[in-house]
Short mmCIF file of C-alpha atoms in Angstrom, two decimals:
data_model
loop_
_atom_site.label_atom_id
_atom_site.label_comp_id
_atom_site.label_asym_id
_atom_site.label_seq_id
_atom_site.Cartn_x
_atom_site.Cartn_y
_atom_site.Cartn_z
CA MET A 10 -0.17 0.01 -0.11
CA HIS A 11 1.25 3.51 -0.93
CA GLN A 12 1.86 5.62 2.30
CA THR A 13 1.71 9.44 2.33
CA THR A 14 5.29 10.81 1.46
CA ALA A 15 7.08 12.78 4.19
CA ILE A 16 8.87 15.89 3.00
CA THR A 17 10.98 18.25 4.95
CA VAL A 18 10.62 22.02 4.87
CA GLY A 19 12.49 24.45 7.14
CA GLY A 20 13.97 21.49 8.91
CA GLN A 21 10.46 20.16 9.88
CA SER A 22 9.12 16.90 8.40
CA ARG A 23 5.45 16.84 7.43
CA PRO A 24 3.08 14.76 5.28
CA ALA A 25 3.31 15.82 1.60
CA THR A 26 0.11 17.02 -0.12
CA SER A 27 -0.52 17.96 -3.77
CA GLU A 28 -0.03 21.63 -2.69
CA ASP A 29 3.83 21.14 -2.64
CA GLY A 30 3.63 20.56 -6.46
CA LEU A 31 0.69 22.77 -7.42
CA SER A 32 2.54 25.78 -5.60
CA ALA A 33 5.30 25.53 -8.41
CA LEU A 34 2.75 25.85 -11.23
CA SER A 35 3.79 28.83 -13.28
CA THR A 36 2.77 28.11 -16.75
CA PRO A 37 -0.77 27.29 -18.01
CA VAL A 38 -1.87 23.55 -17.64
CA ARG A 39 -4.38 22.31 -20.10
CA SER A 40 -5.13 18.67 -18.96
CA LEU A 41 -7.02 17.24 -16.01
CA TYR A 42 -7.43 13.73 -15.10
CA ALA A 43 -10.01 12.71 -12.41
CA HIS A 44 -10.24 9.06 -10.96
CA VAL A 45 -13.50 7.37 -9.89
CA PRO A 46 -12.61 4.22 -8.00
CA PHE A 47 -15.90 2.50 -7.85
CA CYS A 48 -16.66 -1.02 -9.58
CA PHE A 49 -19.30 -3.53 -9.36
CA HIS A 50 -16.64 -6.22 -9.72
CA LYS A 51 -12.78 -6.23 -9.49
CA CYS A 52 -11.42 -7.71 -12.60
CA HIS A 53 -8.53 -10.00 -12.04
CA TYR A 54 -6.01 -8.31 -14.40
CA CYS A 55 -6.69 -4.69 -13.11
CA ASP A 56 -3.92 -2.90 -11.15
CA PHE A 57 -5.67 0.49 -11.12
CA TYR A 58 -7.24 1.63 -7.69
CA SER A 59 -10.66 0.32 -7.72
CA PHE A 60 -13.12 -1.49 -5.46
CA VAL A 61 -16.76 -2.63 -5.02
CA ASP A 62 -18.12 -0.06 -2.45
CA SER A 63 -20.68 -1.61 0.15
CA GLN A 64 -20.92 1.63 1.99
CA ASP A 65 -22.54 3.73 -0.48
CA ARG A 66 -19.82 6.49 -0.31
CA GLN A 67 -20.51 7.95 -3.68
CA PRO A 68 -21.95 11.19 -2.24
CA ALA A 69 -19.15 11.80 0.11
CA PHE A 70 -16.59 10.98 -2.67
CA THR A 71 -18.39 13.50 -4.91
CA ASP A 72 -17.97 16.25 -2.34
CA ALA A 73 -14.45 15.55 -1.98
CA LEU A 74 -13.79 15.36 -5.63
CA ILE A 75 -15.42 18.81 -6.12
CA SER A 76 -13.63 20.36 -3.32
CA GLU A 77 -10.28 19.19 -4.77
CA ILE A 78 -11.26 20.32 -8.34
CA ARG A 79 -11.86 23.83 -6.99
CA THR A 80 -8.41 23.88 -5.35
CA LEU A 81 -6.81 22.79 -8.63
CA ALA A 82 -8.61 25.44 -10.72
CA ARG A 83 -7.31 28.15 -7.93
CA HIS A 84 -3.78 27.13 -8.80
CA ALA A 85 -4.33 26.93 -12.42
CA ARG A 86 -5.99 30.38 -12.48
CA ARG A 87 -2.88 31.89 -11.00
CA ALA A 88 -0.82 30.32 -13.88
CA SER A 89 -3.24 31.77 -16.48
CA PRO A 90 -3.48 35.39 -15.64
CA GLY A 91 -6.70 37.30 -16.69
CA SER A 92 -8.62 33.88 -16.86
CA ALA A 93 -11.62 33.99 -14.59
CA ARG A 94 -11.79 30.29 -15.26
CA PRO A 95 -8.57 28.48 -16.49
CA PRO A 96 -9.17 26.95 -19.79
CA LEU A 97 -8.80 23.13 -20.52
CA ASP A 98 -8.00 21.35 -23.61
CA THR A 99 -8.37 17.70 -22.38
CA VAL A 100 -10.38 16.10 -19.41
CA PHE A 101 -10.32 12.40 -18.73
CA VAL A 102 -12.38 10.61 -16.19
CA GLY A 103 -11.03 7.13 -15.49
CA GLY A 104 -11.46 4.35 -12.89
CA GLY A 105 -12.61 2.16 -11.68
CA THR A 106 -15.80 2.51 -13.43
CA PRO A 107 -16.96 6.14 -13.83
CA SER A 108 -20.14 5.42 -15.58
CA LEU A 109 -21.13 3.54 -12.22
CA LEU A 110 -21.39 7.05 -10.66
CA ARG A 111 -25.07 7.99 -10.18
CA PRO A 112 -26.40 10.57 -12.77
CA ASP A 113 -27.40 12.95 -9.99
CA LEU A 114 -23.97 12.94 -8.79
CA TRP A 115 -22.41 13.33 -12.24
CA HIS A 116 -24.83 16.31 -12.45
CA ARG A 117 -23.26 18.00 -9.60
CA LEU A 118 -19.76 17.13 -10.40
CA LEU A 119 -19.98 18.33 -14.08
CA ALA A 120 -21.67 21.53 -12.77
CA ALA A 121 -18.67 22.21 -10.42
CA LEU A 122 -16.17 21.43 -13.15
CA ASN A 123 -17.72 23.85 -15.50
CA GLU A 124 -17.87 26.43 -12.79
CA ALA A 125 -14.24 25.95 -11.81
CA PHE A 126 -12.72 25.67 -15.50
CA ASP A 127 -13.45 26.94 -18.95
CA LEU A 128 -14.48 23.92 -21.07
CA SER A 129 -15.57 26.19 -24.00
CA ALA A 130 -12.56 25.50 -26.30
CA PRO A 131 -13.79 24.56 -29.75
CA GLY A 132 -11.47 21.57 -29.70
CA LEU A 133 -12.02 20.29 -26.25
CA GLU A 134 -11.69 16.64 -25.62
CA PHE A 135 -13.65 15.39 -22.46
CA THR A 136 -13.61 11.75 -22.18
CA VAL A 137 -15.34 9.43 -19.68
CA GLU A 138 -14.48 5.78 -19.31
CA CYS A 139 -17.77 3.48 -19.55
CA ASN A 140 -18.67 -0.19 -18.80
CA PRO A 141 -21.11 -1.24 -21.44
CA GLU A 142 -23.51 -2.70 -18.65
CA THR A 143 -23.94 0.70 -16.92
CA VAL A 144 -24.49 2.95 -19.83
CA THR A 145 -27.97 4.31 -19.87
CA PRO A 146 -29.80 7.09 -21.76
CA GLU A 147 -30.05 9.11 -18.63
CA LEU A 148 -26.33 8.72 -17.97
CA ILE A 149 -25.38 9.78 -21.58
CA ALA A 150 -27.77 12.84 -21.46
CA THR A 151 -26.14 14.03 -18.16
CA LEU A 152 -22.75 13.46 -19.59
CA ARG A 153 -23.41 15.27 -22.74
CA ALA A 154 -25.12 18.31 -20.99
CA GLY A 155 -22.03 18.59 -18.93
CA GLY A 156 -19.79 18.74 -21.78
CA VAL A 157 -18.46 15.44 -22.41
CA ASN A 158 -17.99 14.49 -26.14
CA ARG A 159 -15.97 11.31 -25.90
CA VAL A 160 -16.47 8.01 -24.18
CA SER A 161 -14.17 5.05 -23.99
CA MET A 162 -16.00 1.66 -23.73
CA GLY A 163 -14.38 -1.29 -22.01
CA ALA A 164 -15.14 -4.24 -24.38
CA GLN A 165 -11.80 -6.17 -23.69
CA SER A 166 -13.34 -9.17 -25.67
CA PHE A 167 -16.49 -10.30 -27.34
CA ASN A 168 -15.78 -14.07 -26.42
CA THR A 169 -17.64 -14.91 -23.21
CA THR A 170 -14.89 -17.59 -22.42
CA HIS A 171 -12.10 -15.03 -22.45
CA LEU A 172 -14.20 -12.67 -20.68
CA LYS A 173 -14.59 -15.08 -17.86
CA THR A 174 -10.93 -15.70 -17.76
CA LEU A 175 -10.37 -11.97 -17.26
CA GLU A 176 -13.26 -11.90 -14.68
CA ARG A 177 -15.03 -9.49 -16.84
CA TRP A 178 -18.82 -9.98 -16.46
CA HIS A 179 -20.65 -7.97 -19.10
CA ASP A 180 -22.61 -9.33 -21.93
CA PRO A 181 -20.63 -8.70 -25.29
CA GLU A 182 -23.89 -7.64 -26.95
CA ASN A 183 -24.07 -4.85 -24.59
CA VAL A 184 -20.98 -3.12 -26.30
CA PRO A 185 -22.55 -2.23 -29.51
CA ARG A 186 -25.93 -1.40 -27.60
CA ALA A 187 -23.91 1.07 -25.18
CA LEU A 188 -22.23 2.65 -28.33
CA GLU A 189 -25.60 3.14 -29.83
CA ILE A 190 -26.90 4.84 -26.74
CA ALA A 191 -23.96 7.07 -26.68
CA ALA A 192 -24.37 8.01 -30.23
CA ALA A 193 -28.11 8.60 -29.91
CA GLY A 194 -27.38 10.71 -26.95
CA GLY A 195 -25.09 13.08 -28.74
CA ILE A 196 -21.76 11.93 -27.82
CA PRO A 197 -19.62 12.51 -30.86
CA ARG A 198 -16.42 10.53 -30.36
CA ARG A 199 -16.45 6.85 -29.33
CA SER A 200 -13.54 4.43 -28.57
CA ILE A 201 -13.31 0.85 -27.32
CA ASP A 202 -10.54 -1.10 -25.56
CA LEU A 203 -9.69 -4.76 -26.42
CA ILE A 204 -7.16 -7.11 -24.72
CA PHE A 205 -5.08 -9.88 -26.55
CA ALA A 206 -2.78 -12.67 -25.38
CA ILE A 207 -5.45 -13.86 -22.94
CA PRO A 208 -4.66 -17.39 -21.48
CA GLY A 209 -6.14 -19.94 -23.94
CA GLN A 210 -6.82 -17.42 -26.65
CA SER A 211 -5.88 -18.38 -30.12
CA LEU A 212 -4.79 -16.16 -33.08
CA THR A 213 -7.99 -16.90 -34.71
CA ASP A 214 -9.92 -15.87 -31.52
CA TRP A 215 -8.01 -12.62 -31.49
CA GLU A 216 -8.74 -11.96 -35.15
CA THR A 217 -12.44 -12.56 -34.64
CA ASP A 218 -12.56 -10.19 -31.52
CA LEU A 219 -10.64 -7.47 -33.51
CA ALA A 220 -12.80 -7.86 -36.51
CA ARG A 221 -15.79 -7.53 -34.37
CA GLY A 222 -14.46 -4.43 -32.84
CA LEU A 223 -13.57 -2.89 -36.13
CA SER A 224 -17.04 -3.87 -37.42
CA LEU A 225 -18.31 -1.10 -34.99
CA CYS A 226 -16.20 1.58 -36.75
CA THR A 227 -18.02 4.33 -38.74
CA PRO A 228 -20.31 2.92 -41.55
CA ALA A 229 -19.06 3.40 -45.06
CA GLY A 230 -19.90 6.61 -46.58
CA ARG A 231 -20.17 8.40 -43.13
CA GLY A 232 -17.67 11.02 -42.26
CA ILE A 233 -16.53 13.69 -39.59
CA GLY A 234 -19.52 15.77 -38.60
CA ARG A 235 -19.47 19.52 -37.72
CA SER A 236 -19.33 18.95 -34.15
CA GLY A 237 -15.80 17.18 -34.66
CA GLY A 238 -17.09 13.75 -34.13
CA LEU A 239 -18.24 10.86 -36.15
CA GLU A 240 -21.61 11.15 -38.10
CA GLY A 241 -23.50 7.63 -38.16
CA SER A 242 -24.86 5.37 -35.59
CA GLY A 243 -22.54 4.07 -32.86
CA GLY A 244 -19.52 4.42 -35.05
CA VAL A 245 -16.07 3.83 -33.23
CA GLU A 246 -13.15 5.96 -34.30
CA HIS A 247 -10.60 4.75 -32.01
CA ILE A 248 -9.37 1.37 -30.82
CA SER A 249 -6.87 0.41 -27.98
CA CYS A 250 -5.53 -3.01 -28.19
CA TYR A 251 -3.46 -4.06 -25.08
CA ALA A 252 -1.44 -7.20 -24.50
CA LEU A 253 -2.51 -8.77 -21.28
CA THR A 254 0.23 -7.84 -18.71
CA TYR A 255 0.40 -9.56 -15.42
CA GLU A 256 0.97 -6.77 -12.97
CA PRO A 257 2.13 -7.38 -9.33
CA ASN A 258 -0.39 -7.89 -6.56
CA THR A 259 -3.31 -8.70 -9.03
CA ALA A 260 -5.46 -11.75 -8.84
CA MET A 261 -4.38 -12.67 -12.35
CA THR A 262 -0.85 -12.80 -11.50
CA ARG A 263 -1.48 -14.87 -8.31
CA ARG A 264 -3.49 -17.26 -10.52
CA LEU A 265 -0.69 -17.58 -12.93
CA ALA A 266 1.76 -18.28 -10.16
CA ARG A 267 -0.55 -21.10 -8.81
CA GLY A 268 -0.27 -22.75 -12.33
CA GLU A 269 -4.28 -22.17 -13.06
CA PHE A 270 -3.11 -21.22 -16.61
CA ALA A 271 -0.31 -20.57 -18.82
CA ALA A 272 0.72 -17.23 -20.27
CA ALA A 273 0.39 -16.70 -23.92
CA PRO A 274 3.65 -17.82 -25.61
CA ASP A 275 5.94 -14.82 -26.88
CA ASP A 276 5.73 -15.60 -30.40
CA LEU A 277 1.90 -15.85 -30.48
CA GLU A 278 1.60 -12.55 -28.65
CA ALA A 279 4.02 -10.98 -31.25
CA ARG A 280 1.92 -12.46 -34.15
CA MET A 281 -1.20 -11.18 -32.41
CA TYR A 282 0.27 -7.73 -32.45
CA GLU A 283 1.39 -7.97 -36.12
CA ARG A 284 -2.22 -8.91 -37.14
CA THR A 285 -3.61 -6.13 -35.01
CA VAL A 286 -1.49 -3.57 -36.87
CA GLU A 287 -2.49 -5.21 -40.26
CA LEU A 288 -6.20 -5.40 -39.71
CA CYS A 289 -6.58 -2.02 -38.17
CA ALA A 290 -4.64 -0.49 -41.18
CA GLU A 291 -7.11 -2.24 -43.47
CA ARG A 292 -9.86 -0.47 -41.87
CA GLY A 293 -8.12 3.01 -41.79
CA PHE A 294 -7.00 2.94 -38.04
CA GLY A 295 -3.41 4.14 -38.05
CA ARG A 296 -1.18 3.21 -35.25
CA TYR A 297 -0.16 6.38 -33.47
CA GLU A 298 1.06 4.73 -30.32
CA VAL A 299 2.14 1.12 -29.53
CA SER A 300 -1.32 -0.07 -28.36
CA ASN A 301 -3.58 2.65 -29.77
CA PHE A 302 -4.98 3.00 -33.26
CA ALA A 303 -7.28 5.80 -34.55
CA GLN A 304 -9.02 7.09 -37.58
CA PRO A 305 -7.22 10.20 -38.94
CA GLY A 306 -7.66 13.08 -36.56
CA ALA A 307 -9.29 10.83 -33.90
CA GLU A 308 -6.21 10.22 -31.78
CA SER A 309 -6.66 10.63 -27.96
CA ARG A 310 -5.26 14.06 -27.26
CA HIS A 311 -5.39 13.44 -23.52
CA ASN A 312 -3.36 10.45 -23.80
CA LEU A 313 -0.76 12.17 -26.16
CA ALA A 314 -0.39 14.84 -23.37
CA TYR A 315 1.01 11.98 -21.14
CA TRP A 316 3.27 10.54 -23.87
CA ARG A 317 4.41 14.01 -24.86
CA GLN A 318 5.26 14.76 -21.13
CA GLN A 319 3.13 17.76 -20.91
CA GLN A 320 1.51 19.15 -17.67
CA TRP A 321 -1.69 17.65 -16.28
CA LEU A 322 -3.53 18.03 -13.13
CA ALA A 323 -5.06 15.22 -11.24
CA ALA A 324 -8.07 14.66 -8.84
CA GLY A 325 -9.39 11.67 -7.01
CA PRO A 326 -7.74 8.71 -4.99
CA SER A 327 -4.66 7.49 -6.79
CA ALA A 328 -4.79 9.95 -9.50
CA SER A 329 -1.17 10.91 -10.76
CA ALA A 330 -0.25 14.60 -11.76
CA HIS A 331 2.65 16.21 -13.59
CA VAL A 332 3.06 19.72 -12.84
CA ALA A 333 6.09 22.05 -13.16
CA GLY A 334 8.42 18.93 -13.18
CA TRP A 335 6.89 17.80 -10.09
CA ARG A 336 5.27 14.41 -9.94
CA TRP A 337 3.10 12.94 -7.36
CA LYS A 338 0.10 10.47 -6.64
CA ASN A 339 -2.72 10.91 -4.54
CA VAL A 340 -3.09 8.40 -1.88
CA PRO A 341 -4.68 5.31 -3.28
CA ARG A 342 -7.23 4.82 -0.45
CA LEU A 343 -10.72 6.35 -0.53
CA THR A 344 -11.07 7.05 3.26
CA ASP A 345 -7.55 8.54 3.63
CA TRP A 346 -8.02 10.64 0.61
CA MET A 347 -11.41 11.98 1.50
CA GLN A 348 -10.21 12.83 5.09
CA GLY A 349 -6.97 14.46 3.78
CA VAL A 350 -8.83 16.66 1.30
CA GLU A 351 -11.27 17.74 4.02
CA ARG A 352 -8.60 18.50 6.43
CA SER A 353 -6.46 20.58 4.12
CA GLY A 354 -9.15 22.54 2.37
CA GLY A 355 -9.14 20.69 -0.95
CA TYR A 356 -5.49 19.43 -1.12
CA ALA A 357 -5.08 15.58 -1.42
CA PRO A 358 -2.47 13.66 0.69
CA ALA A 359 0.31 12.65 -1.66
CA ALA A 360 2.29 9.46 -2.22
CA ASP A 361 5.40 9.11 -4.38
CA VAL A 362 6.23 12.67 -4.42
CA GLU A 363 9.08 13.57 -6.85
CA PRO A 364 10.35 17.08 -7.11
CA PRO A 365 12.00 18.21 -10.55
CA ASP A 366 14.91 16.24 -11.62
CA PRO A 367 16.35 16.80 -15.03
CA ARG A 368 17.77 13.10 -15.32
CA ARG A 369 14.40 11.71 -14.29
CA ALA A 370 12.69 14.04 -16.63
CA LEU A 371 14.85 13.03 -19.54
CA ALA A 372 14.37 9.35 -18.74
CA GLU A 373 10.60 9.61 -18.60
CA ARG A 374 10.64 11.45 -22.07
CA LEU A 375 12.58 8.73 -23.43
CA MET A 376 10.28 6.06 -21.98
CA MET A 377 7.07 7.65 -23.12
CA GLY A 378 8.07 9.54 -26.25
CA VAL A 379 9.50 6.34 -27.98
CA ARG A 380 6.11 4.66 -27.89
CA ILE A 381 4.41 7.07 -30.22
CA ALA A 382 4.59 6.97 -33.97
CA GLU A 383 5.79 10.61 -34.14
CA GLY A 384 8.86 9.50 -32.07
CA LEU A 385 11.11 11.84 -30.29
CA PRO A 386 12.94 15.13 -31.48
CA GLY A 387 16.48 13.85 -31.70
CA HIS A 388 18.14 17.26 -31.41
CA GLU A 389 16.21 18.24 -28.26
CA ILE A 390 16.85 14.92 -26.55
CA LEU A 391 20.56 15.15 -27.28
CA ALA A 392 20.52 18.91 -25.90
CA ALA A 393 18.92 17.64 -22.70
CA ALA A 394 21.40 14.90 -22.50
CA GLU A 395 24.32 17.13 -23.04
CA SER A 396 23.66 18.89 -19.83
CA LEU A 397 23.81 15.76 -18.02
CA GLY A 398 27.04 14.67 -19.65
CA ALA A 399 25.39 11.85 -21.66
CA ARG A 400 25.01 13.36 -25.17
CA ASP A 401 27.72 11.16 -26.90
CA THR A 402 26.65 7.84 -25.12
CA LEU A 403 22.94 8.48 -25.87
CA ARG A 404 23.61 9.14 -29.47
CA ARG A 405 25.66 5.96 -29.83
CA GLU A 406 22.87 4.08 -28.29
CA ALA A 407 20.34 5.39 -30.38
CA GLU A 408 22.59 4.52 -33.48
CA ARG A 409 23.04 0.96 -32.07
CA GLN A 410 19.20 0.53 -31.85
CA GLU A 411 19.14 1.71 -35.56
CA ARG A 412 21.66 -0.95 -36.49
CA LYS A 413 19.39 -3.58 -34.78
CA GLY A 414 16.65 -2.46 -37.07
CA LEU A 415 14.45 -1.17 -34.07
CA LEU A 416 14.94 2.51 -34.35
CA ARG A 417 15.09 5.17 -37.26
CA VAL A 418 17.53 8.05 -36.62
CA SER A 419 16.91 10.38 -39.47
CA GLY A 420 15.22 13.71 -40.20
CA GLY A 421 15.88 14.99 -36.72
CA ARG A 422 13.50 12.47 -35.19
CA TRP A 423 13.93 9.06 -33.62
CA THR A 424 11.05 6.73 -34.38
CA LEU A 425 10.51 3.06 -34.03
CA THR A 426 10.46 0.79 -36.92
CA ASP A 427 7.59 -1.78 -37.46
CA ARG A 428 9.91 -4.36 -35.67
CA GLY A 429 10.87 -1.81 -33.06
CA PHE A 430 7.28 -1.54 -31.95
CA LEU A 431 7.44 -5.25 -30.84
CA PHE A 432 10.18 -4.22 -28.63
CA ALA A 433 9.34 -0.73 -27.54
CA ASP A 434 9.81 -1.34 -23.81
CA GLY A 435 13.18 -2.80 -24.43
CA VAL A 436 14.22 -0.01 -26.71
CA ALA A 437 13.22 2.55 -24.16
CA ALA A 438 15.07 0.70 -21.38
CA GLU A 439 18.32 0.65 -23.33
CA LEU A 440 18.02 4.44 -24.18
CA MET A 441 17.23 5.19 -20.42
CA SER A 442 20.05 2.90 -19.15
CA VAL A 443 22.49 5.53 -20.75
CA LEU A 444 21.37 8.01 -18.07
CA GLN A 445 22.42 5.62 -15.28
CA ARG A 446 26.09 5.15 -16.45
#
């Protein structure tokens, strides 16, 4: 369990809060992530902070989240002189299962968010993660009235056997139903998540799952509407395809250790990924990040802010922020987070607090930036490495990855090759290792 970080100020040790990082904010921040931890069932592969709430703490949670959002807006306003409400370009509400939050509480939350921040930018991307079983016309109407214009639907698989392995308990037929409800309710942008390399899953199984997901894309002849989203009924414009990973302290990993199943062989996982790229390309979905595919112009701008190492605010238990070079994670326990926000007037108790550090910042930029199709600006990366005395060794490592056929170092950018995308984590690790020498 994450504990609140202790920091020393003026010779005195005290628990860290989000105020320590927010006080350093001096330039406008355009993104906000909010975390809703409630679920009706804990999926066995999930390592995000979530739980089944038996105490009906949704109203108290919403009160605390609103308090924290108002505090975040106060700091963002100071970094945006002249703005009565600081503007945001992207908002992402994840979980957990945000669509499990009651519509009346969503109404309160969205009203407070619109009071605290300016969400009127023409290109605003406001995403809410949804579970197919919890999408209703009432929920979608509430979200749309509050400015939400994108939903990310957790499909994971259309195969009931594989859903059971993952401990996902939705009916696959509810995925297109939920997308139809979102489209009919005026949500113009829609995305789905899928998982491959599930134990027992064959290549044919995965191809069938992916084909089903792609069949939900925009019908032929439909296009981008004036609202900036897809015209047509239920059309999907974005697909995230993740290889199943066995995170520490998850039920899935414990089951693997007990021998209840075998992980997918590496060669099968690689072939599944290659087919993902091929089938998505055939339907007009370009790979813009290792696991993310989108129709032109439909990339997730919020996630790109992460991969490009831009600034973002964070609200809710376990939510992670990146502000002015500071990184921290709100304490991932609902009671501790709510009590801390109440005691401190809107500041969350913080864990894993990391003050600005040029070496860490460059390592993170290498780790995240190498994953996206646009790659890294080589000249900027080498300039940052020069101040750390690592320019030549980093350049040589990039050239070594190029000789291995994993990286292209040309035109001022470092980008993964098709083969390199299969080994993206390894390429990033090799580049980052230079900074430790």
